[in-house]
Amino acid sequence: MFRNTRRHAALLLAAAAAAGAGSLHDHGDSAASVTVSASTPLRQLLSTATTGLLFSNPHFAPWQDFLCIGGFPVLNSFVSASVPPTDLSSQGSGGNSDDSRCCPGCLGRNSIAKAAAAVGPAVVNISSMHESHGWVLGKSIGSGTIIDPDGTILTCAHVVADFQSTRAVHKGKVSVSLQDGREFEGVVLNADRHSDIAVVKIKSKTPLPAAKLGSSCELRPGDWVVALGCPHSLQNTVTSGIVSCVDRKSSDLGLGGIRREYLQTDCAINQGNSGGPLVNLDGEIVGVNVMKVMAADGLSFAVPIDSVVKIVEHFKKNGRVIRPWLGVKMLDLNPVVIEQLKERSSSFPDVRNGVLVPMVTPGSPAERAGFAPGDVVVEFDGKPIQSIKEIIDIMGDKVGVPIEVHVKRANNVPVTLTVIPEEADASR
């Protein structure tokens, strides 16, 4: 009787599983769990039947050998490794379940898709023909992003302009294709060689989709980002990755000339992605994709959007980017570097931070002002200094304007200098 009763109960459980879409979970040991979902009438029937079968036999004591799951008792040996039933009510057949994130920047199920959808309509394909005396010398392709409904587009300078000496030569006709299939002829308003940023304008009778600008200063290594563009003219291409470095210096990449900083990511970037947006998970532009390392995978670079905004402001104010030049090499100081320098020379000034000047260019504004190798800049134009970026930001476009600088020299000798920046030679 005991054996038949257990067999009867097992058959009822199996029937319930078949009728109610139950599932058996095997956890790799002798115990398994049965989770049953059944309609209300079937649940009541099973509950009554199994209760009568199981508890009518005294051999099933003690009471703790039973647990109640799905409305009817089940042998404890079946549920010792059980898991709670999954609530499938919030899951749609399309897989678009709740995409809540614990905080901004966290990756949810649809985070990348939503970020791409927010910016995608504003991403354009740009192609330009380079002609000379009626001869077509070449064609370049790239991407861009509409940042204003009036048709203002951000892109890369090398996509729409050639640079002969210090003068930008526009490549001629610029064709702009939108994601919705519309095509326009674009006009290159401005292009800057050193930053590789350009602004193109198209005219439309109706407002155009525009992307929102974010802030690159809030990015951290490891943050998720999305790259959009038209690699090899394949429009509407989306790739994703993380931020690998937030301040990759141009000198790290073997690039000479004026100092620049890039966002390094592992997003897939190819020919034609140049000028396309780098986007955070909130669907905001945080950079403009400009280049990749050809001999490696996962080494892509973008101009930070905070720098791009300043370049656009220069375009609006001066028609070009004005960069002040001092004529010094500079090095950011931190406690670790300072400790090493003091170990090498006991006369190194007692500072907690600042910017070291290891070299001064002969004939430069800095040399004329009295800068010397080994100086540590601690104050610039009345503001305490902790980084090179702060000096660059303070100078802005101040050319020909005297700036007071406080430095510390060996043995803590304080010196006050006055330097007059010159405009940087574009050929440098």
Short mmCIF file of C-alpha atoms in Angstrom, two decimals:
data_model
loop_
_atom_site.label_atom_id
_atom_site.label_comp_id
_atom_site.label_asym_id
_atom_site.label_seq_id
_atom_site.Cartn_x
_atom_site.Cartn_y
_atom_site.Cartn_z
CA MET A 1 0.00 0.00 0.00
CA PHE A 2 2.83 2.40 0.90
CA ARG A 3 4.57 1.76 -2.41
CA ASN A 4 1.34 2.14 -4.40
CA THR A 5 0.46 5.36 -2.60
CA ARG A 6 3.84 6.93 -3.40
CA ARG A 7 3.52 5.77 -6.99
CA HIS A 8 0.05 7.32 -7.19
CA ALA A 9 1.30 10.62 -5.75
CA ALA A 10 4.21 10.69 -8.18
CA LEU A 11 1.86 10.05 -11.09
CA LEU A 12 -0.35 12.92 -9.97
CA LEU A 13 2.65 15.22 -9.74
CA ALA A 14 3.81 14.17 -13.20
CA ALA A 15 0.33 14.76 -14.58
CA ALA A 16 0.25 18.19 -12.99
CA ALA A 17 3.63 19.01 -14.46
CA ALA A 18 2.46 17.97 -17.92
CA ALA A 19 -0.87 19.77 -17.69
CA GLY A 20 0.39 22.87 -15.94
CA ALA A 21 3.73 23.43 -17.70
CA GLY A 22 5.75 22.33 -14.69
CA SER A 23 9.50 21.84 -14.77
CA LEU A 24 12.00 19.54 -13.14
CA HIS A 25 15.26 21.14 -11.98
CA ASP A 26 18.24 18.83 -11.56
CA HIS A 27 20.99 20.34 -9.37
CA GLY A 28 23.48 17.56 -9.93
CA ASP A 29 22.81 15.68 -6.68
CA SER A 30 20.23 13.20 -5.43
CA ALA A 31 17.71 15.92 -4.71
CA ALA A 32 15.62 17.67 -7.32
CA SER A 33 12.78 20.15 -7.23
CA VAL A 34 9.44 20.15 -8.96
CA THR A 35 7.78 23.48 -9.63
CA VAL A 36 4.23 23.22 -10.91
CA SER A 37 1.98 25.89 -12.35
CA ALA A 38 -1.63 24.78 -12.76
CA SER A 39 -5.04 26.32 -13.25
CA THR A 40 -7.16 26.95 -10.14
CA PRO A 41 -9.58 23.99 -10.63
CA LEU A 42 -6.72 21.61 -11.31
CA ARG A 43 -4.78 22.97 -8.31
CA GLN A 44 -7.76 22.32 -6.02
CA LEU A 45 -8.28 18.82 -7.38
CA LEU A 46 -4.64 17.90 -6.99
CA SER A 47 -4.48 19.39 -3.50
CA THR A 48 -7.46 17.31 -2.33
CA ALA A 49 -6.32 14.14 -4.02
CA THR A 50 -2.73 14.23 -2.87
CA THR A 51 -3.67 15.24 0.67
CA GLY A 52 -5.95 12.25 0.92
CA LEU A 53 -3.38 9.90 -0.54
CA LEU A 54 -0.39 11.09 1.44
CA PHE A 55 -1.87 11.73 4.84
CA SER A 56 -4.19 8.71 4.96
CA ASN A 57 -1.13 6.55 5.43
CA PRO A 58 0.61 6.72 8.84
CA HIS A 59 3.92 5.68 7.31
CA PHE A 60 4.41 9.27 6.01
CA ALA A 61 5.06 10.82 9.42
CA PRO A 62 6.72 13.05 10.61
CA TRP A 63 5.01 16.25 9.35
CA GLN A 64 8.26 18.07 8.57
CA ASP A 65 8.89 15.61 5.75
CA PHE A 66 6.39 17.57 3.65
CA LEU A 67 6.42 21.04 2.11
CA CYS A 68 3.59 22.74 0.31
CA ILE A 69 4.40 23.90 -3.23
CA GLY A 70 1.93 25.15 -5.82
CA GLY A 71 -1.03 24.50 -3.50
CA PHE A 72 -0.39 20.83 -2.68
CA PRO A 73 2.10 18.92 -0.51
CA VAL A 74 5.26 17.45 -1.98
CA LEU A 75 7.75 15.09 -0.40
CA ASN A 76 10.64 16.96 1.20
CA SER A 77 13.13 14.78 -0.67
CA PHE A 78 11.87 16.37 -3.87
CA VAL A 79 12.30 19.97 -2.68
CA SER A 80 15.50 19.99 -0.64
CA ALA A 81 17.26 21.83 -3.46
CA SER A 82 14.27 23.72 -4.76
CA VAL A 83 14.24 27.24 -6.11
CA PRO A 84 11.32 29.70 -5.96
CA PRO A 85 8.98 29.62 -8.95
CA THR A 86 9.89 32.21 -11.57
CA ASP A 87 7.40 34.97 -12.13
CA LEU A 88 7.00 35.08 -15.86
CA SER A 89 4.25 37.67 -15.86
CA SER A 90 6.67 40.54 -16.48
CA GLN A 91 8.41 38.83 -19.39
CA GLY A 92 7.11 39.36 -22.87
CA SER A 93 7.49 36.87 -25.66
CA GLY A 94 9.82 39.31 -27.42
CA GLY A 95 12.31 39.32 -24.57
CA ASN A 96 11.78 43.02 -23.76
CA SER A 97 11.47 42.55 -20.01
CA ASP A 98 11.95 45.18 -17.35
CA ASP A 99 15.10 47.15 -18.18
CA SER A 100 15.47 48.95 -14.88
CA ARG A 101 19.00 49.93 -13.91
CA CYS A 102 20.29 50.39 -10.39
CA CYS A 103 22.03 53.64 -11.35
CA PRO A 104 22.91 55.77 -14.41
CA GLY A 105 25.59 54.09 -16.48
CA CYS A 106 24.67 50.54 -15.43
CA LEU A 107 24.05 48.07 -18.23
CA GLY A 108 20.50 46.77 -18.53
CA ARG A 109 18.98 44.32 -20.98
CA ASN A 110 18.14 47.00 -23.55
CA SER A 111 20.64 49.71 -22.57
CA ILE A 112 22.74 49.55 -25.73
CA ALA A 113 19.70 49.30 -28.01
CA LYS A 114 18.08 52.31 -26.34
CA ALA A 115 21.26 54.40 -26.56
CA ALA A 116 21.62 53.54 -30.25
CA ALA A 117 17.96 54.30 -30.94
CA ALA A 118 18.24 57.70 -29.25
CA VAL A 119 21.12 58.85 -31.47
CA GLY A 120 20.67 56.73 -34.60
CA PRO A 121 18.30 59.01 -36.56
CA ALA A 122 20.85 61.87 -36.27
CA VAL A 123 23.81 59.84 -37.58
CA VAL A 124 24.63 60.56 -41.22
CA ASN A 125 26.80 59.13 -43.97
CA ILE A 126 29.17 61.68 -45.54
CA SER A 127 30.97 61.28 -48.85
CA SER A 128 33.05 63.87 -50.65
CA MET A 129 34.73 63.98 -54.03
CA HIS A 130 38.10 65.65 -54.29
CA GLU A 131 38.35 67.37 -57.65
CA SER A 132 41.04 69.51 -59.25
CA HIS A 133 40.72 71.19 -62.64
CA GLY A 134 37.85 68.88 -63.50
CA TRP A 135 39.71 65.73 -62.50
CA VAL A 136 38.37 63.53 -59.73
CA LEU A 137 41.37 62.81 -57.53
CA GLY A 138 39.64 60.69 -54.93
CA LYS A 139 36.63 60.04 -52.77
CA SER A 140 36.43 59.90 -49.01
CA ILE A 141 33.67 58.44 -46.88
CA GLY A 142 32.87 59.05 -43.27
CA SER A 143 30.16 59.64 -40.74
CA GLY A 144 28.74 62.57 -38.85
CA THR A 145 26.10 63.56 -36.32
CA ILE A 146 23.44 66.24 -36.57
CA ILE A 147 23.70 68.26 -33.35
CA ASP A 148 21.12 70.93 -34.16
CA PRO A 149 17.75 70.65 -35.94
CA ASP A 150 18.95 73.46 -38.25
CA GLY A 151 21.31 70.97 -39.94
CA THR A 152 24.62 71.54 -38.12
CA ILE A 153 26.73 68.37 -38.34
CA LEU A 154 29.85 67.31 -36.45
CA THR A 155 32.36 65.19 -38.35
CA CYS A 156 36.09 64.67 -38.90
CA ALA A 157 38.17 67.22 -40.76
CA HIS A 158 40.00 64.57 -42.78
CA VAL A 159 36.65 63.42 -44.20
CA VAL A 160 35.72 66.78 -45.73
CA ALA A 161 38.96 68.76 -46.10
CA ASP A 162 42.55 68.47 -47.29
CA PHE A 163 45.27 70.49 -45.62
CA GLN A 164 47.90 72.10 -47.79
CA SER A 165 50.46 73.69 -45.49
CA THR A 166 48.37 75.54 -42.90
CA ARG A 167 45.33 76.16 -45.08
CA ALA A 168 42.30 73.90 -45.15
CA VAL A 169 41.14 73.08 -48.67
CA HIS A 170 37.62 71.72 -48.82
CA LYS A 171 37.29 68.57 -50.87
CA GLY A 172 34.46 69.97 -52.93
CA LYS A 173 30.93 68.64 -53.00
CA VAL A 174 29.88 66.93 -49.79
CA SER A 175 26.96 64.52 -49.93
CA VAL A 176 25.06 63.78 -46.74
CA SER A 177 22.68 60.81 -46.39
CA LEU A 178 20.31 60.42 -43.45
CA GLN A 179 19.14 57.19 -41.90
CA ASP A 180 15.64 57.74 -43.30
CA GLY A 181 16.99 57.84 -46.86
CA ARG A 182 16.98 61.60 -47.44
CA GLU A 183 20.03 63.07 -49.15
CA PHE A 184 21.41 66.60 -48.96
CA GLU A 185 24.34 68.57 -50.30
CA GLY A 186 26.47 69.83 -47.44
CA VAL A 187 28.68 72.88 -47.01
CA VAL A 188 31.87 72.70 -44.95
CA LEU A 189 31.76 75.64 -42.54
CA ASN A 190 34.96 75.01 -40.56
CA ALA A 191 37.71 72.42 -40.26
CA ASP A 192 40.57 72.15 -37.77
CA ARG A 193 43.61 70.10 -38.68
CA HIS A 194 45.04 69.38 -35.24
CA SER A 195 41.84 68.26 -33.54
CA ASP A 196 40.51 66.66 -36.76
CA ILE A 197 37.11 68.22 -36.11
CA ALA A 198 34.93 69.86 -38.75
CA VAL A 199 31.45 71.35 -38.98
CA VAL A 200 29.20 70.75 -42.00
CA LYS A 201 25.84 72.40 -42.64
CA ILE A 202 22.86 71.11 -44.61
CA LYS A 203 19.57 72.87 -45.32
CA SER A 204 16.20 71.23 -44.81
CA LYS A 205 12.68 72.57 -45.08
CA THR A 206 11.73 70.69 -41.93
CA PRO A 207 13.58 70.30 -38.59
CA LEU A 208 16.08 67.48 -38.60
CA PRO A 209 16.67 64.85 -35.90
CA ALA A 210 19.44 66.00 -33.57
CA ALA A 211 21.52 64.17 -30.98
CA LYS A 212 22.10 65.42 -27.45
CA LEU A 213 25.60 66.34 -26.29
CA GLY A 214 26.80 64.81 -23.04
CA SER A 215 29.94 65.37 -20.95
CA SER A 216 33.15 63.42 -21.42
CA CYS A 217 34.64 64.56 -18.10
CA GLU A 218 32.29 62.20 -16.26
CA LEU A 219 33.53 59.09 -18.08
CA ARG A 220 35.57 56.47 -16.25
CA PRO A 221 37.64 53.55 -17.52
CA GLY A 222 35.26 50.61 -17.77
CA ASP A 223 32.15 52.67 -18.62
CA TRP A 224 30.05 51.25 -21.45
CA VAL A 225 29.91 53.23 -24.70
CA VAL A 226 28.35 52.77 -28.12
CA ALA A 227 29.88 53.72 -31.49
CA LEU A 228 27.64 54.52 -34.44
CA GLY A 229 28.55 55.25 -38.04
CA CYS A 230 28.81 54.04 -41.59
CA PRO A 231 31.91 51.82 -41.92
CA HIS A 232 32.58 51.03 -45.57
CA SER A 233 29.32 52.94 -46.32
CA LEU A 234 27.29 50.39 -44.31
CA GLN A 235 24.83 52.82 -42.81
CA ASN A 236 23.18 52.32 -39.40
CA THR A 237 26.06 50.26 -37.99
CA VAL A 238 26.25 49.99 -34.20
CA THR A 239 29.11 48.58 -32.13
CA SER A 240 29.69 48.69 -28.40
CA GLY A 241 32.51 48.40 -25.89
CA ILE A 242 34.02 50.09 -22.89
CA VAL A 243 36.17 53.11 -22.23
CA SER A 244 39.76 51.87 -21.93
CA CYS A 245 41.37 55.22 -21.08
CA VAL A 246 39.91 58.69 -20.59
CA ASP A 247 43.04 60.76 -21.27
CA ARG A 248 45.21 59.00 -23.84
CA LYS A 249 47.81 61.60 -24.87
CA SER A 250 48.77 62.16 -28.49
CA SER A 251 52.42 61.62 -27.54
CA ASP A 252 51.50 58.10 -26.35
CA LEU A 253 50.39 57.39 -29.92
CA GLY A 254 53.52 58.82 -31.49
CA LEU A 255 51.69 61.90 -32.75
CA GLY A 256 53.74 65.07 -32.76
CA GLY A 257 52.67 68.69 -32.79
CA ILE A 258 50.22 70.28 -30.40
CA ARG A 259 49.23 68.23 -27.37
CA ARG A 260 45.88 66.44 -27.66
CA GLU A 261 44.00 63.97 -25.52
CA TYR A 262 41.70 61.18 -26.68
CA LEU A 263 39.18 58.74 -25.30
CA GLN A 264 40.44 55.20 -25.92
CA THR A 265 37.80 52.48 -26.38
CA ASP A 266 37.59 48.91 -27.61
CA CYS A 267 34.60 49.61 -29.87
CA ALA A 268 35.00 48.25 -33.40
CA ILE A 269 35.95 51.18 -35.65
CA ASN A 270 36.66 50.88 -39.37
CA GLN A 271 37.10 53.07 -42.43
CA GLY A 272 33.97 55.17 -42.69
CA ASN A 273 33.38 55.40 -38.93
CA SER A 274 35.44 58.60 -38.78
CA GLY A 275 33.28 61.48 -37.58
CA GLY A 276 30.61 59.24 -36.08
CA PRO A 277 29.47 59.63 -32.48
CA LEU A 278 30.65 57.81 -29.39
CA VAL A 279 27.63 57.61 -27.09
CA ASN A 280 27.05 56.82 -23.42
CA LEU A 281 24.21 54.62 -22.17
CA ASP A 282 22.01 57.70 -21.73
CA GLY A 283 22.12 58.27 -25.49
CA GLU A 284 24.36 61.35 -25.23
CA ILE A 285 27.39 62.06 -27.40
CA VAL A 286 30.59 61.85 -25.36
CA GLY A 287 33.09 61.80 -28.23
CA VAL A 288 33.73 61.91 -31.97
CA ASN A 289 35.40 58.80 -33.37
CA VAL A 290 38.54 59.72 -35.31
CA MET A 291 40.93 56.79 -35.69
CA LYS A 292 42.04 53.28 -34.78
CA VAL A 293 45.32 51.38 -34.63
CA MET A 294 45.43 49.42 -37.88
CA ALA A 295 47.70 46.63 -36.63
CA ALA A 296 45.61 45.87 -33.54
CA ASP A 297 42.06 45.10 -32.50
CA GLY A 298 40.19 47.01 -29.82
CA LEU A 299 42.29 50.18 -29.99
CA SER A 300 40.02 52.99 -31.12
CA PHE A 301 40.15 56.69 -30.29
CA ALA A 302 37.69 59.55 -30.08
CA VAL A 303 37.98 63.28 -29.43
CA PRO A 304 36.25 64.02 -26.07
CA ILE A 305 33.05 65.97 -26.57
CA ASP A 306 34.11 68.57 -23.99
CA SER A 307 37.06 69.42 -26.27
CA VAL A 308 34.80 69.38 -29.34
CA VAL A 309 32.43 71.91 -27.74
CA LYS A 310 35.35 74.30 -27.14
CA ILE A 311 36.50 73.87 -30.74
CA VAL A 312 33.02 74.69 -32.03
CA GLU A 313 32.98 77.78 -29.80
CA HIS A 314 36.28 78.86 -31.39
CA PHE A 315 34.72 78.34 -34.83
CA LYS A 316 31.78 80.55 -33.93
CA LYS A 317 33.90 83.24 -32.30
CA ASN A 318 36.98 83.39 -34.54
CA GLY A 319 36.22 81.24 -37.56
CA ARG A 320 39.15 79.01 -36.56
CA VAL A 321 40.77 77.52 -33.48
CA ILE A 322 43.24 79.86 -31.75
CA ARG A 323 45.78 78.03 -29.59
CA PRO A 324 48.12 80.02 -27.34
CA TRP A 325 51.75 78.84 -27.26
CA LEU A 326 54.18 79.20 -24.35
CA GLY A 327 57.11 77.12 -25.57
CA VAL A 328 57.57 74.75 -22.61
CA LYS A 329 57.40 71.02 -22.07
CA MET A 330 55.17 70.23 -19.10
CA LEU A 331 54.68 67.26 -16.79
CA ASP A 332 51.86 66.67 -14.31
CA LEU A 333 53.07 66.08 -10.76
CA ASN A 334 51.56 63.79 -8.17
CA PRO A 335 52.81 62.63 -4.74
CA VAL A 336 54.50 59.52 -6.20
CA VAL A 337 56.39 61.45 -8.89
CA ILE A 338 57.32 64.19 -6.42
CA GLU A 339 58.74 61.59 -4.01
CA GLN A 340 60.90 60.09 -6.78
CA LEU A 341 62.18 63.52 -7.85
CA LYS A 342 63.07 64.40 -4.24
CA GLU A 343 64.99 61.13 -3.94
CA ARG A 344 67.02 62.11 -6.99
CA SER A 345 67.62 65.66 -5.80
CA SER A 346 67.19 66.90 -2.25
CA SER A 347 66.89 70.45 -3.60
CA PHE A 348 63.62 69.69 -5.42
CA PRO A 349 61.02 72.15 -4.11
CA ASP A 350 58.58 71.12 -1.40
CA VAL A 351 55.27 70.97 -3.29
CA ARG A 352 52.25 68.70 -3.01
CA ASN A 353 51.20 69.12 -6.64
CA GLY A 354 51.76 71.35 -9.65
CA VAL A 355 53.23 71.18 -13.16
CA LEU A 356 56.93 70.58 -13.79
CA VAL A 357 58.73 72.40 -16.61
CA PRO A 358 61.52 70.03 -17.75
CA MET A 359 62.40 71.97 -20.92
CA VAL A 360 62.06 75.51 -22.31
CA THR A 361 62.15 76.19 -26.05
CA PRO A 362 64.81 78.77 -27.05
CA GLY A 363 63.30 82.02 -28.31
CA SER A 364 59.83 81.14 -26.98
CA PRO A 365 57.51 83.34 -24.91
CA ALA A 366 58.40 81.21 -21.88
CA GLU A 367 62.14 81.81 -22.30
CA ARG A 368 61.60 85.53 -22.69
CA ALA A 369 59.49 85.50 -19.51
CA GLY A 370 62.33 83.85 -17.58
CA PHE A 371 61.15 80.23 -17.27
CA ALA A 372 63.92 77.74 -16.51
CA PRO A 373 64.10 73.93 -16.62
CA GLY A 374 63.10 72.53 -13.24
CA ASP A 375 60.51 75.18 -12.46
CA VAL A 376 57.30 73.94 -10.85
CA VAL A 377 54.21 75.96 -11.76
CA VAL A 378 52.00 76.28 -8.68
CA GLU A 379 49.78 79.19 -9.74
CA PHE A 380 48.70 80.41 -13.17
CA ASP A 381 46.76 83.62 -13.76
CA GLY A 382 45.80 83.74 -10.09
CA LYS A 383 44.56 80.14 -9.88
CA PRO A 384 46.24 77.19 -8.09
CA ILE A 385 47.47 74.60 -10.59
CA GLN A 386 47.39 70.82 -10.37
CA SER A 387 47.47 69.74 -14.03
CA ILE A 388 48.47 70.76 -17.55
CA LYS A 389 44.83 70.68 -18.59
CA GLU A 390 44.07 73.46 -16.11
CA ILE A 391 46.76 75.66 -17.67
CA ILE A 392 45.39 75.02 -21.17
CA ASP A 393 41.84 75.76 -20.04
CA ILE A 394 42.91 79.01 -18.33
CA MET A 395 44.76 80.22 -21.43
CA GLY A 396 41.78 79.53 -23.69
CA ASP A 397 42.40 81.78 -26.70
CA LYS A 398 44.40 84.43 -24.81
CA VAL A 399 47.06 85.43 -27.32
CA GLY A 400 49.10 88.55 -26.59
CA VAL A 401 47.61 88.86 -23.10
CA PRO A 402 50.09 89.01 -20.17
CA ILE A 403 49.62 86.19 -17.65
CA GLU A 404 51.17 86.13 -14.18
CA VAL A 405 52.73 82.79 -13.21
CA HIS A 406 54.05 81.69 -9.81
CA VAL A 407 56.73 78.98 -9.84
CA LYS A 408 58.91 77.28 -7.25
CA ARG A 409 62.55 76.51 -7.95
CA ALA A 410 65.22 74.41 -6.29
CA ASN A 411 65.51 74.89 -2.54
CA ASN A 412 61.96 76.31 -2.46
CA VAL A 413 62.86 79.62 -4.10
CA PRO A 414 59.58 81.34 -5.17
CA VAL A 415 59.59 83.30 -8.43
CA THR A 416 56.87 85.34 -10.12
CA LEU A 417 56.97 85.53 -13.93
CA THR A 418 54.88 87.28 -16.55
CA VAL A 419 54.44 85.45 -19.84
CA ILE A 420 52.71 86.67 -23.01
CA PRO A 421 51.45 83.69 -25.08
CA GLU A 422 51.77 83.71 -28.86
CA GLU A 423 49.48 81.94 -31.29
CA ALA A 424 50.74 78.46 -32.02
CA ASP A 425 52.19 77.87 -35.47
CA ALA A 426 49.73 75.57 -37.24
CA SER A 427 52.63 73.76 -38.92
CA ARG A 428 54.09 72.63 -35.57
#
